[in-house]
mmCIF file of C-alpha atoms in Angstrom:
data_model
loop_
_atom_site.group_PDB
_atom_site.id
_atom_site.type_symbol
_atom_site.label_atom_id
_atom_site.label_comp_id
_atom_site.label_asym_id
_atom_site.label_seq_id
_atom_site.Cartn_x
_atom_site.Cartn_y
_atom_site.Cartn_z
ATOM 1 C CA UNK F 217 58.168 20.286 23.043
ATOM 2 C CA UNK F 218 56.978 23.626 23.696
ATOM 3 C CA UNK F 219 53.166 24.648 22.640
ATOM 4 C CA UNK F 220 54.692 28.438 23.070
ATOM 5 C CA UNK F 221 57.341 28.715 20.612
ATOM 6 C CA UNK F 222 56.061 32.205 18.980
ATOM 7 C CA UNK F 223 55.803 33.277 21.888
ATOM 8 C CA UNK F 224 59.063 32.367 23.640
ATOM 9 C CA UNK F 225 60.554 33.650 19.978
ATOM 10 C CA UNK F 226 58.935 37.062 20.705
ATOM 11 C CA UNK F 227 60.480 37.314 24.207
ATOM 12 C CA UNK F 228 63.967 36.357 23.305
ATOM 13 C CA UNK F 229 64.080 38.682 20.610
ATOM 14 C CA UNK F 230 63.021 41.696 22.904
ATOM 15 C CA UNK F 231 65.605 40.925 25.479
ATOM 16 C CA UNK F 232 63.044 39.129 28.025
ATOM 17 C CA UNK F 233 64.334 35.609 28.230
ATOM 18 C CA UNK F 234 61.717 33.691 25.827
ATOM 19 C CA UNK F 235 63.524 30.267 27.472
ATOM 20 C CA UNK F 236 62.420 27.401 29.843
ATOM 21 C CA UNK F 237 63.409 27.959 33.816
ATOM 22 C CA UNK F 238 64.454 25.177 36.270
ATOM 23 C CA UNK F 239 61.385 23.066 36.577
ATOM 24 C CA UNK F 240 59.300 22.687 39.321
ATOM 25 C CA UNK F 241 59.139 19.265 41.262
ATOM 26 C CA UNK F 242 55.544 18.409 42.608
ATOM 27 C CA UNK F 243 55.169 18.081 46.361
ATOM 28 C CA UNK F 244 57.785 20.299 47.165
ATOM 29 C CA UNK F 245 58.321 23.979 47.577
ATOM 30 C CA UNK F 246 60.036 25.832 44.650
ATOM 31 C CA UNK F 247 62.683 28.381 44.831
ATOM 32 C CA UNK F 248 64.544 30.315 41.828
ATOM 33 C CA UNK F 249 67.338 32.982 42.689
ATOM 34 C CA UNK F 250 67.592 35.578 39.691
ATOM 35 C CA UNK F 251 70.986 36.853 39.990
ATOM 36 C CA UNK F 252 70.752 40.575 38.685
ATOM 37 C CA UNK F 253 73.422 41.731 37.762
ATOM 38 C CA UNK F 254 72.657 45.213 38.565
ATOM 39 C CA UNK F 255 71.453 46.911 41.484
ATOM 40 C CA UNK F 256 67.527 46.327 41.733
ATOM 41 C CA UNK F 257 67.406 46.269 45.403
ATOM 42 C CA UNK F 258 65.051 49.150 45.648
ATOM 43 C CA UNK F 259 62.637 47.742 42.822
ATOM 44 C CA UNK F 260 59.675 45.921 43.272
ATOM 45 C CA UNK F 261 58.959 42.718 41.366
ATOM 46 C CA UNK F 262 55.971 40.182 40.545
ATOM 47 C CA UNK F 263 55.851 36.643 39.249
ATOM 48 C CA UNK F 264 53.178 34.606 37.992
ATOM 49 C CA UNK F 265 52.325 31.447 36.931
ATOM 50 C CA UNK F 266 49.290 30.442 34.101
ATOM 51 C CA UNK F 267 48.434 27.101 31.612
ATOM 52 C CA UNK F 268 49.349 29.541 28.708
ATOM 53 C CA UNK F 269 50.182 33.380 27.741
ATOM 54 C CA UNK F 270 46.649 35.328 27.917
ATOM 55 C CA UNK F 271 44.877 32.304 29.423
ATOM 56 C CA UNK F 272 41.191 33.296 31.015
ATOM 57 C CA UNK F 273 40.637 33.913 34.481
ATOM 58 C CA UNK F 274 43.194 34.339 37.642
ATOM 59 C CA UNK F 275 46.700 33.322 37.672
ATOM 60 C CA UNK F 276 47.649 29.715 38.460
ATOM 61 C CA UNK F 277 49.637 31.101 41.388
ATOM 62 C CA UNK F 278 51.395 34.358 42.538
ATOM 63 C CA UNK F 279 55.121 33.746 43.373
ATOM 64 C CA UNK F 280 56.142 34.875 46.655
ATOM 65 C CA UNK F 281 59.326 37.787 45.798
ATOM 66 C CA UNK F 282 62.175 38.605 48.324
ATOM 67 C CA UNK F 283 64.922 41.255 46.634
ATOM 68 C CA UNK F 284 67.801 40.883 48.384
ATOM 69 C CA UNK F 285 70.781 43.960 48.784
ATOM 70 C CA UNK F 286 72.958 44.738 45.937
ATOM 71 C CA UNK F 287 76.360 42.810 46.657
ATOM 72 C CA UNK F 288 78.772 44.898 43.920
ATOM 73 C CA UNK F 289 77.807 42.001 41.420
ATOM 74 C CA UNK F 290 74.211 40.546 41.877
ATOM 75 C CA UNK F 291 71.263 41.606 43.215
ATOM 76 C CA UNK F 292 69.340 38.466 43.926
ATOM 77 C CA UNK F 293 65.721 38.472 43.269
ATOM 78 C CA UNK F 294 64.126 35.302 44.512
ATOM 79 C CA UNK F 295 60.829 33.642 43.479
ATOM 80 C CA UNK F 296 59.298 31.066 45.339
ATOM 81 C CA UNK F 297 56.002 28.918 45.748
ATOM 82 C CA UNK F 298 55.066 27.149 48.783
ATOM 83 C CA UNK F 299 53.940 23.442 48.252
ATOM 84 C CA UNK F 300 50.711 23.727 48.964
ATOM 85 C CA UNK F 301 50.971 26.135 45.605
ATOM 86 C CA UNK F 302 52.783 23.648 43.568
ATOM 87 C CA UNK F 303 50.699 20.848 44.336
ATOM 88 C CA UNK F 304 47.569 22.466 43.377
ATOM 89 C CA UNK F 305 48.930 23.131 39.887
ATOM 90 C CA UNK F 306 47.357 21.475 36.719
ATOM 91 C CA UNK F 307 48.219 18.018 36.622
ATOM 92 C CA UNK F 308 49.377 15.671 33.669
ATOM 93 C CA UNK F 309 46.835 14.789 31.595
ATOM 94 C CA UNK F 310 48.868 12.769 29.039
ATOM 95 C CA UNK F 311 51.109 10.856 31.004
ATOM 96 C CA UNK F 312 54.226 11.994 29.962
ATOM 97 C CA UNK F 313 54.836 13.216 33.517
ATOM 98 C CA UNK F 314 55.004 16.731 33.183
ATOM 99 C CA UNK F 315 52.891 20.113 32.204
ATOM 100 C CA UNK F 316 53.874 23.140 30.690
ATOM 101 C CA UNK F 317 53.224 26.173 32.031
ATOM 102 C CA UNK F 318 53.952 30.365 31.441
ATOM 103 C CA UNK F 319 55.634 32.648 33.934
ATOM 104 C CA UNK F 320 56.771 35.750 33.374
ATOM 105 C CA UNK F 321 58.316 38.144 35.761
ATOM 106 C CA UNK F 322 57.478 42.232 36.118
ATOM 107 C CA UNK F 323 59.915 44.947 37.242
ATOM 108 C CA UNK F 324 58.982 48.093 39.021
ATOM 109 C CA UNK F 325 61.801 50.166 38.962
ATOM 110 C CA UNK F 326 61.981 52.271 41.817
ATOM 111 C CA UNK F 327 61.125 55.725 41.196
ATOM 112 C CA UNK F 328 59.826 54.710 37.645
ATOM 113 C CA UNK F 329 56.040 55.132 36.939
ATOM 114 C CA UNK F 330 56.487 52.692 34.717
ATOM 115 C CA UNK F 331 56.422 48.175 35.266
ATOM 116 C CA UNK F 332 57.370 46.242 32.461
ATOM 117 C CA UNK F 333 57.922 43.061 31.573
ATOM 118 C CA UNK F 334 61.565 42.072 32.877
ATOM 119 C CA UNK F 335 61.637 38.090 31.675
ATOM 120 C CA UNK F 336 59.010 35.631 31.104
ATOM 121 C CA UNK F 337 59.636 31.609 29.977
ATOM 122 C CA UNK F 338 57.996 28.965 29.842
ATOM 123 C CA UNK F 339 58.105 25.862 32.968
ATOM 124 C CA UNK F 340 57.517 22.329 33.457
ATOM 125 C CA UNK F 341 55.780 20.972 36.624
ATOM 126 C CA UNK F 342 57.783 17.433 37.414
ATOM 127 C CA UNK F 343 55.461 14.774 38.270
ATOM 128 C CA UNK F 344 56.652 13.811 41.718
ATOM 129 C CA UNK F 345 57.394 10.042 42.394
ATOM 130 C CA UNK F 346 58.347 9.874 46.498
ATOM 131 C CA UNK F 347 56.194 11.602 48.840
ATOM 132 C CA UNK F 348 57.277 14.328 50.213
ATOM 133 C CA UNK V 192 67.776 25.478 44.605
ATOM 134 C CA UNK V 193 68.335 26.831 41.135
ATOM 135 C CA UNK V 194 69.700 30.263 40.355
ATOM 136 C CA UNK V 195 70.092 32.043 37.644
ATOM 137 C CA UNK V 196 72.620 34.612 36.639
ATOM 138 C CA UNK V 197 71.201 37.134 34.077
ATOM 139 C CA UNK V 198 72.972 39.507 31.713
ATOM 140 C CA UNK V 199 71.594 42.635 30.977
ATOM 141 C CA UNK V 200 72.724 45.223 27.901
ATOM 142 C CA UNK V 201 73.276 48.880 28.667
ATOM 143 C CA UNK V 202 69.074 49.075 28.333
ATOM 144 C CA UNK V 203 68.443 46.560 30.871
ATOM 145 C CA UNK V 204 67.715 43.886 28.485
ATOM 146 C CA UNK V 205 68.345 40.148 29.424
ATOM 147 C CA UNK V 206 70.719 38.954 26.517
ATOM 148 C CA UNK V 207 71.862 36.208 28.120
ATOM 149 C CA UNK V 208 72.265 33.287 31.244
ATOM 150 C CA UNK V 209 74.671 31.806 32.556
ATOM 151 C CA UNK V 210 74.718 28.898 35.239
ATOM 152 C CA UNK V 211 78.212 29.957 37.102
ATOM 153 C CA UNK V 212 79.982 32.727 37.440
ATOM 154 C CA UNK V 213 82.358 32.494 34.633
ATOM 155 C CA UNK V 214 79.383 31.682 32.194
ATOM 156 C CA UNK V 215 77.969 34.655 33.512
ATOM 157 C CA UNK V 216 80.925 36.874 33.276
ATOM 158 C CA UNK V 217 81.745 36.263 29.941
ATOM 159 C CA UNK V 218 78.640 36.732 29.144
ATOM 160 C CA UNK V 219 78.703 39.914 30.732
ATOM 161 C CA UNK V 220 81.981 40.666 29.217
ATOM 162 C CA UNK V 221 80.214 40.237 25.449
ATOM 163 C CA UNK V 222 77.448 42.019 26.550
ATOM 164 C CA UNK V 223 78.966 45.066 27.854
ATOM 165 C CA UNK V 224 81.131 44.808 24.521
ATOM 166 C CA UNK V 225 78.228 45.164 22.216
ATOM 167 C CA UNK V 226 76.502 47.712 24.535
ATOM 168 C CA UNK V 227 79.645 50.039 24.161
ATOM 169 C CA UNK V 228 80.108 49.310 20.250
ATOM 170 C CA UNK V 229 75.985 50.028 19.620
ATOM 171 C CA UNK V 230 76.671 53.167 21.998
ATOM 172 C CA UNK V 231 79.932 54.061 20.372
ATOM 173 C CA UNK V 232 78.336 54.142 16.555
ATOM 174 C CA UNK V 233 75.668 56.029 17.797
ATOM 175 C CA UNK V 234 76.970 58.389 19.743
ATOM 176 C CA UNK V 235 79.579 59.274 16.649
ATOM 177 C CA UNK V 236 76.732 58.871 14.255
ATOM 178 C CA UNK V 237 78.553 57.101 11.882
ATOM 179 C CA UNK V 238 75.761 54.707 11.559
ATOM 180 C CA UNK V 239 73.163 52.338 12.583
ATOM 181 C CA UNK V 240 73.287 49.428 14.935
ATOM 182 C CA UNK V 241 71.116 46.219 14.767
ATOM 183 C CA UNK V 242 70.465 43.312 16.690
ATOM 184 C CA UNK V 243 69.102 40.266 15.748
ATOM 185 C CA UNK V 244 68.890 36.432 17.117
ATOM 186 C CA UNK V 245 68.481 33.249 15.736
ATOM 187 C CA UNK V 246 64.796 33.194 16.175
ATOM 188 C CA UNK V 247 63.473 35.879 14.279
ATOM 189 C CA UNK V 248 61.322 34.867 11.464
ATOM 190 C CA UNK V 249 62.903 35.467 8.292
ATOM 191 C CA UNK V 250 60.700 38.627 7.682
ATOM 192 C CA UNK V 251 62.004 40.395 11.166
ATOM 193 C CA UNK V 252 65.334 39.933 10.038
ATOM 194 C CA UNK V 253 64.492 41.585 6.601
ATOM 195 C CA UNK V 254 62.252 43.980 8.332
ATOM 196 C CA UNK V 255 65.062 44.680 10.915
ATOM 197 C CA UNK V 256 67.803 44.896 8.684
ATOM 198 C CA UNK V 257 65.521 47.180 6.569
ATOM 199 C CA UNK V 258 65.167 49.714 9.010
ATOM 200 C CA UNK V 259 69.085 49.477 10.416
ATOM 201 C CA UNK V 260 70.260 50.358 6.511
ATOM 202 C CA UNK V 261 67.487 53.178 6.089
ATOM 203 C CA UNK V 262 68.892 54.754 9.274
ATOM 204 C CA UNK V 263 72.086 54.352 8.476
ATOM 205 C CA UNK V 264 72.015 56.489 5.907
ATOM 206 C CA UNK V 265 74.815 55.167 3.607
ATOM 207 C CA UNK V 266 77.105 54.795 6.489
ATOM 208 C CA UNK V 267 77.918 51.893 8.488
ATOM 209 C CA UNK V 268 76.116 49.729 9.470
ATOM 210 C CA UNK V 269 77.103 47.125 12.731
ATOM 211 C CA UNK V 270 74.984 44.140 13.038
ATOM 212 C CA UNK V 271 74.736 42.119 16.236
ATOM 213 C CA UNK V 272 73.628 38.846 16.005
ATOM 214 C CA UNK V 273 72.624 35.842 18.137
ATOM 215 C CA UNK V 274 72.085 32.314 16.527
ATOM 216 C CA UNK V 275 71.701 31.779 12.358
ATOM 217 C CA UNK V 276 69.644 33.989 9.876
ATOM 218 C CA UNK V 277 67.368 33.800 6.975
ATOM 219 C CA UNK V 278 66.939 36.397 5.089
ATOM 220 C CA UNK V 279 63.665 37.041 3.907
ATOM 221 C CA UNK V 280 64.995 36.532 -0.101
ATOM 222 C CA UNK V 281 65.521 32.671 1.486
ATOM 223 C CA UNK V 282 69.587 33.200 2.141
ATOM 224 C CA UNK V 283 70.330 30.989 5.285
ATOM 225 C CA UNK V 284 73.631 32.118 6.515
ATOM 226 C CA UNK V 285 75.724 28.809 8.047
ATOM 227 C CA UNK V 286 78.549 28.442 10.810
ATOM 228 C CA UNK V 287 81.558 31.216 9.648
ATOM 229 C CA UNK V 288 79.255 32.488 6.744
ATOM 230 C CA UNK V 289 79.668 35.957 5.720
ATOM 231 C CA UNK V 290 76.745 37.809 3.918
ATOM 232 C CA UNK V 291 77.979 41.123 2.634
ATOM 233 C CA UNK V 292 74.642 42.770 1.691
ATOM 234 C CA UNK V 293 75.850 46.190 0.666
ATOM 235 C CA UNK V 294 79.028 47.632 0.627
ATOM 236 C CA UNK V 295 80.166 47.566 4.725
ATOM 237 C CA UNK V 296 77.179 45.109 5.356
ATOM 238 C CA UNK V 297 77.955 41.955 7.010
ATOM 239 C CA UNK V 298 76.701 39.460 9.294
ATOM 240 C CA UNK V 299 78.622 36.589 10.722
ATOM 241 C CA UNK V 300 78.243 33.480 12.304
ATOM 242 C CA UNK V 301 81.234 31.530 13.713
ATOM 243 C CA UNK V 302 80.815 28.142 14.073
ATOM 244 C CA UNK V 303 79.007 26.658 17.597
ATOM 245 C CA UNK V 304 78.622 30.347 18.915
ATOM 246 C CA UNK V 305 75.081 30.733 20.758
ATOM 247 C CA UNK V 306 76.144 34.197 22.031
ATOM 248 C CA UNK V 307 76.014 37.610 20.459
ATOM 249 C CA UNK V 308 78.667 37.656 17.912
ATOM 250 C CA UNK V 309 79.982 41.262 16.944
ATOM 251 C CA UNK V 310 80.923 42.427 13.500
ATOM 252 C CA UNK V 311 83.532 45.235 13.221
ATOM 253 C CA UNK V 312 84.214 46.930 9.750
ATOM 254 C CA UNK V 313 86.803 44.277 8.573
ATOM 255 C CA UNK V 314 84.535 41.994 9.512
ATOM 256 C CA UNK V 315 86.554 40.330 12.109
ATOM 257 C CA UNK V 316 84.793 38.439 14.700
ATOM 258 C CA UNK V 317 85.653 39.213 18.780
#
């Protein structure tokens, strides 16, 4: 159960996701492909990752962004964390096995002064179970 | 690895995912539909366009709604919507509900739709 529901609410309503992404599975690397279905390949993007929206202090981690070219249907945008990120995520404190987390993604358009907020959502960090 | 496919309104909006490429194209499909009918009604200025979703709070739907009828001006009004709605005077609208509000006011739900539904003026849902 989410702890951001207003918040996820908020976003969905002004056409920036507001759901939960493919979770990320501690001890290994994590990759997400947004498929755009537009051409963004000349715009610059950001991702981060915090406990909750407006939480003190630095970001949790900084996703690592690679836009790919413009195919006639997608323009992939992918987000990805090394392990060494993931692993030094918050861990579970109530033994359910997981922990939610925030992310939200920013657009710079290209020749746009302005970045915005393109989608945001809320993870879960697996608890991992094999070692990598 | 997981991918996403997004869907994007004539603003640049994400209004919906879908997991494979038919998901996502008739999502797209939908999307572009309501894009062209919001850009259609305003373009002829016959009337206001609104959007809502199934998780505004009752008063955003009122307050939405609100504005959409003040800016219509008497005219038509076209109402997207994603999900159920309350209205703020406690109406709950269920699966293949109408609610005619005022005289060419309606929203719809059809039964087990999560995507945007659109309302034309005989209320017929596409």
């Amino acid at each position: 159960m989410t702890q951001h529901g207003d918040w996820l609410r908020s976003l969905a309503s002004a056409g920036k996701g507001g759901v939960e992404l493919p979770p990320i599975d501690r001890g290994l690397p994590y990759e997400l492909i947004l498929n755009v279905p537009i051409d963004v390949s000349g715009d610059a993007f950001s991702a981060s990752l915090r406990i909750s929206p407006d939480a003190a202090g630095s970001t949790l981690a900084d996703f690592a962004v690679s836009v790919g070219s413009w195919d006639g249907t997608y323009t992939p945008v992918t987000l990805s964390l090394t392990d060494t990120q993931v692993n030094a995520l918050p861990s579970d404190d109530d033994a359910d096995g997981q922990v939610e987390l925030v992310m939200d993604v920013l657009r710079d358009p290209s020749g746009s002064p302005i970045e915005y907020r393109f989608l945001g959502g809320n993870i879960y960090v697996n608890g991992k179970v094999t070692d990598a | 690895m997981p991918s996403i496919q997004l869907v994007l309104d004539a603003n640049e909006r994400v209004v919906g995912f879908g997991d494979d490429t038919v998901e996502a194209a008739r999502q797209a499909a939908i999307a572009t539909s309501a894009a062209e009918a919001a850009t259609a009604i305003i373009t002829d200025g016959a009337g206001a366009f609104v959007a809502l979703t199934g998780s505004m709070t009752a008063a955003q739907v009122k307050t939405a709604l609100q504005d959409a009828i003040t800016a219509s001006a008497g005219k038509e009004l076209r109402i997207v919507g994603t999900g159920s709605f309350t209205t703020n005077s406690g109406i709950t609208l269920p699966d293949n509900t109408y609610l005619n509000i005022t005289p060419s006011v309606e929203i719809v739900k059809a039964s087990g739709q999560s995507s945007p539904i659109f309302v034309n003026a005989g209320g017929t849902v596409t």
